[in-house]
Amino acid sequence: MAESMNPACSALVERYLLSLPVEARVRHVSADYFCADEHNANLCAELVAAGSKRATCSLAYWYLEKGERISKQGDLLVVTDWSGQPKALVEMLSVTLCPFDEIDAAFAAEEGEGDGSLAWWREAHRTFFEREMKAEGGEFDEHAMLVLERFRVVALPQ
C-alpha cells in the first residue's frame, strides 16, 4: 500500500482486497485527490463517489519530465477529498495518451465535470493546464500530450 495513506484509506483498500481472490490482491495502490484546490478536489471526489466522474487526465509533462509514475490498468486509487478522507476506491480500466487538442466529447463527458460538454472541458482544462505550466516556468501548448485515465468505482467507504 502507498505510504501516504491514512488509516481510513488503508481500511477501505484492505476491505476491497479481501473480497478478491488471493491472486488478484497484488495491486499498485495510491491515495490522492483530484484538482489543485479544496473546492474542486471535494467536488470531484463527490462526482467519483456518485459514479458520474469516470475519468481524469493530467499533463504528460509530470510523468515524462518530472518522473511521476504513470498509472497502469488494474491499479487502485483511493480518491480522497482535500482533507485526505476517502470518498471512493477506483480501479484503472485504461491509461492512454492523447494530445489536448484531440480530446473528444466522449472523454469530456466521462470526466463528468461542469456541464459535461467538450467546450466546457476545453476551457476549464486549458485554464488549469496554463496555470500549472506557468508555475513550472513554461507555457501550455494546445498540442500538449495528456495522460487519460478511465476508471470504475470498486468500493465506497462504509
Short mmCIF file of C-alpha atoms in Angstrom, two decimals:
data_model
loop_
_atom_site.label_atom_id
_atom_site.label_comp_id
_atom_site.label_asym_id
_atom_site.label_seq_id
_atom_site.Cartn_x
_atom_site.Cartn_y
_atom_site.Cartn_z
CA MET A 1 0.00 0.00 0.00
CA ALA A 2 1.06 3.58 -0.53
CA GLU A 3 2.95 5.24 2.29
CA SER A 4 0.77 8.35 2.27
CA MET A 5 -2.45 6.53 3.10
CA ASN A 6 -4.15 7.33 6.35
CA PRO A 7 -5.91 4.58 8.36
CA ALA A 8 -9.32 5.29 6.77
CA CYS A 9 -7.86 4.91 3.25
CA SER A 10 -5.98 1.76 4.22
CA ALA A 11 -9.13 0.22 5.71
CA LEU A 12 -11.10 0.87 2.51
CA VAL A 13 -8.37 -0.77 0.39
CA GLU A 14 -8.00 -3.73 2.75
CA ARG A 15 -11.76 -4.38 2.78
CA TYR A 16 -11.82 -4.41 -1.02
CA LEU A 17 -8.71 -6.54 -1.48
CA LEU A 18 -10.02 -9.14 0.97
CA SER A 19 -13.10 -9.52 -1.25
CA LEU A 20 -10.88 -10.63 -4.15
CA PRO A 21 -9.27 -14.00 -4.83
CA VAL A 22 -5.76 -14.13 -3.35
CA GLU A 23 -4.07 -13.97 -6.77
CA ALA A 24 -5.92 -10.72 -7.61
CA ARG A 25 -4.87 -8.87 -4.46
CA VAL A 26 -1.44 -7.74 -5.65
CA ARG A 27 -2.02 -4.24 -6.97
CA HIS A 28 -0.32 -0.88 -7.01
CA VAL A 29 -2.35 1.27 -4.63
CA SER A 30 -2.19 5.01 -4.03
CA ALA A 31 -4.36 7.71 -2.48
CA ASP A 32 -4.87 11.22 -3.76
CA TYR A 33 -7.39 13.93 -4.56
CA PHE A 34 -8.15 15.41 -7.98
CA CYS A 35 -7.54 19.09 -8.83
CA ALA A 36 -5.38 21.66 -7.10
CA ASP A 37 -7.80 23.45 -4.80
CA GLU A 38 -10.13 22.44 -1.98
CA HIS A 39 -13.43 23.27 -3.69
CA ASN A 40 -12.70 21.30 -6.87
CA ALA A 41 -10.99 18.42 -5.05
CA ASN A 42 -14.07 17.93 -2.87
CA LEU A 43 -16.43 18.34 -5.84
CA CYS A 44 -14.51 15.79 -7.94
CA ALA A 45 -14.43 13.31 -5.05
CA GLU A 46 -18.21 13.55 -4.75
CA LEU A 47 -18.64 13.13 -8.52
CA VAL A 48 -16.48 9.99 -8.42
CA ALA A 49 -18.42 8.55 -5.47
CA ALA A 50 -21.70 9.26 -7.28
CA GLY A 51 -20.43 7.49 -10.39
CA SER A 52 -20.67 10.49 -12.71
CA LYS A 53 -16.90 11.09 -12.92
CA ARG A 54 -15.33 8.04 -14.55
CA ALA A 55 -12.16 9.56 -15.99
CA THR A 56 -9.45 12.10 -15.32
CA CYS A 57 -6.42 13.48 -17.11
CA SER A 58 -3.17 15.23 -16.44
CA LEU A 59 -0.30 16.67 -18.40
CA ALA A 60 2.15 14.01 -19.57
CA TYR A 61 4.80 16.57 -18.56
CA TRP A 62 4.55 15.39 -14.94
CA TYR A 63 5.42 11.85 -15.93
CA LEU A 64 7.89 12.42 -18.76
CA GLU A 65 9.76 15.38 -17.28
CA LYS A 66 9.22 15.07 -13.53
CA GLY A 67 9.34 11.29 -13.14
CA GLU A 68 5.92 10.70 -11.64
CA ARG A 69 4.62 7.15 -12.02
CA ILE A 70 2.03 6.64 -14.77
CA SER A 71 -0.92 4.55 -13.64
CA LYS A 72 -1.47 1.17 -15.22
CA GLN A 73 -4.60 -0.83 -15.92
CA GLY A 74 -5.62 -2.58 -12.70
CA ASP A 75 -4.03 -0.03 -10.35
CA LEU A 76 -6.17 1.11 -7.45
CA LEU A 77 -6.60 4.70 -6.34
CA VAL A 78 -8.30 5.88 -3.18
CA VAL A 79 -9.95 9.12 -4.26
CA THR A 80 -9.94 11.45 -1.29
CA ASP A 81 -11.36 14.84 -0.50
CA TRP A 82 -9.00 17.75 0.14
CA SER A 83 -8.52 16.72 3.78
CA GLY A 84 -7.49 13.17 2.82
CA GLN A 85 -10.71 11.39 3.74
CA PRO A 86 -11.54 8.51 1.37
CA LYS A 87 -14.59 9.00 -0.84
CA ALA A 88 -14.16 6.08 -3.26
CA LEU A 89 -11.78 3.34 -4.31
CA VAL A 90 -11.37 3.15 -8.08
CA GLU A 91 -9.70 0.67 -10.39
CA MET A 92 -7.93 1.91 -13.50
CA LEU A 93 -9.58 0.48 -16.61
CA SER A 94 -7.29 2.14 -19.14
CA VAL A 95 -4.45 4.63 -19.30
CA THR A 96 -3.76 6.23 -22.67
CA LEU A 97 -2.03 9.25 -24.17
CA CYS A 98 -3.82 11.89 -26.24
CA PRO A 99 -2.96 15.45 -27.30
CA PHE A 100 -5.10 18.13 -25.64
CA ASP A 101 -6.49 19.31 -28.96
CA GLU A 102 -7.69 15.78 -29.86
CA ILE A 103 -9.81 15.17 -26.76
CA ASP A 104 -13.33 14.25 -27.87
CA ALA A 105 -16.79 14.83 -26.44
CA ALA A 106 -17.00 11.26 -25.12
CA PHE A 107 -13.95 11.74 -22.89
CA ALA A 108 -15.19 15.15 -21.72
CA ALA A 109 -18.48 13.52 -20.71
CA GLU A 110 -16.65 10.68 -18.89
CA GLU A 111 -14.78 13.28 -16.83
CA GLY A 112 -18.21 14.26 -15.51
CA GLU A 113 -17.39 17.85 -14.61
CA GLY A 114 -19.16 21.11 -15.44
CA ASP A 115 -21.97 20.65 -17.93
CA GLY A 116 -20.26 17.61 -19.46
CA SER A 117 -19.66 19.33 -22.79
CA LEU A 118 -16.42 19.35 -24.74
CA ALA A 119 -16.50 23.17 -24.81
CA TRP A 120 -16.68 23.35 -21.00
CA TRP A 121 -13.96 20.70 -20.67
CA ARG A 122 -11.58 22.51 -23.04
CA GLU A 123 -11.96 25.88 -21.32
CA ALA A 124 -11.65 24.53 -17.77
CA HIS A 125 -8.68 22.30 -18.56
CA ARG A 126 -6.89 24.90 -20.69
CA THR A 127 -7.09 27.34 -17.76
CA PHE A 128 -5.89 24.68 -15.32
CA PHE A 129 -3.00 23.49 -17.50
CA GLU A 130 -1.92 27.06 -18.31
CA ARG A 131 -1.70 27.77 -14.57
CA GLU A 132 0.25 24.53 -13.96
CA MET A 133 2.79 25.23 -16.68
CA LYS A 134 3.19 28.87 -15.67
CA ALA A 135 4.08 27.71 -12.15
CA GLU A 136 6.73 25.47 -13.75
CA GLY A 137 8.14 28.39 -15.74
CA GLY A 138 6.73 27.09 -19.01
CA GLU A 139 3.81 27.62 -21.32
CA PHE A 140 0.87 25.40 -22.14
CA ASP A 141 0.60 24.20 -25.73
CA GLU A 142 -2.73 23.09 -27.26
CA HIS A 143 -0.87 20.04 -28.66
CA ALA A 144 0.44 19.05 -25.22
CA MET A 145 0.20 15.34 -24.53
CA LEU A 146 -2.19 14.27 -21.79
CA VAL A 147 -2.41 11.07 -19.80
CA LEU A 148 -6.05 9.92 -19.82
CA GLU A 149 -7.18 7.60 -17.05
CA ARG A 150 -10.53 5.82 -17.19
CA PHE A 151 -11.69 4.07 -14.04
CA ARG A 152 -14.57 2.44 -12.22
CA VAL A 153 -15.60 2.65 -8.60
CA VAL A 154 -14.99 -0.68 -6.86
CA ALA A 155 -15.69 0.30 -3.23
CA LEU A 156 -17.08 3.14 -1.16
CA PRO A 157 -16.32 3.89 2.50
CA GLN A 158 -18.76 2.31 4.93
#
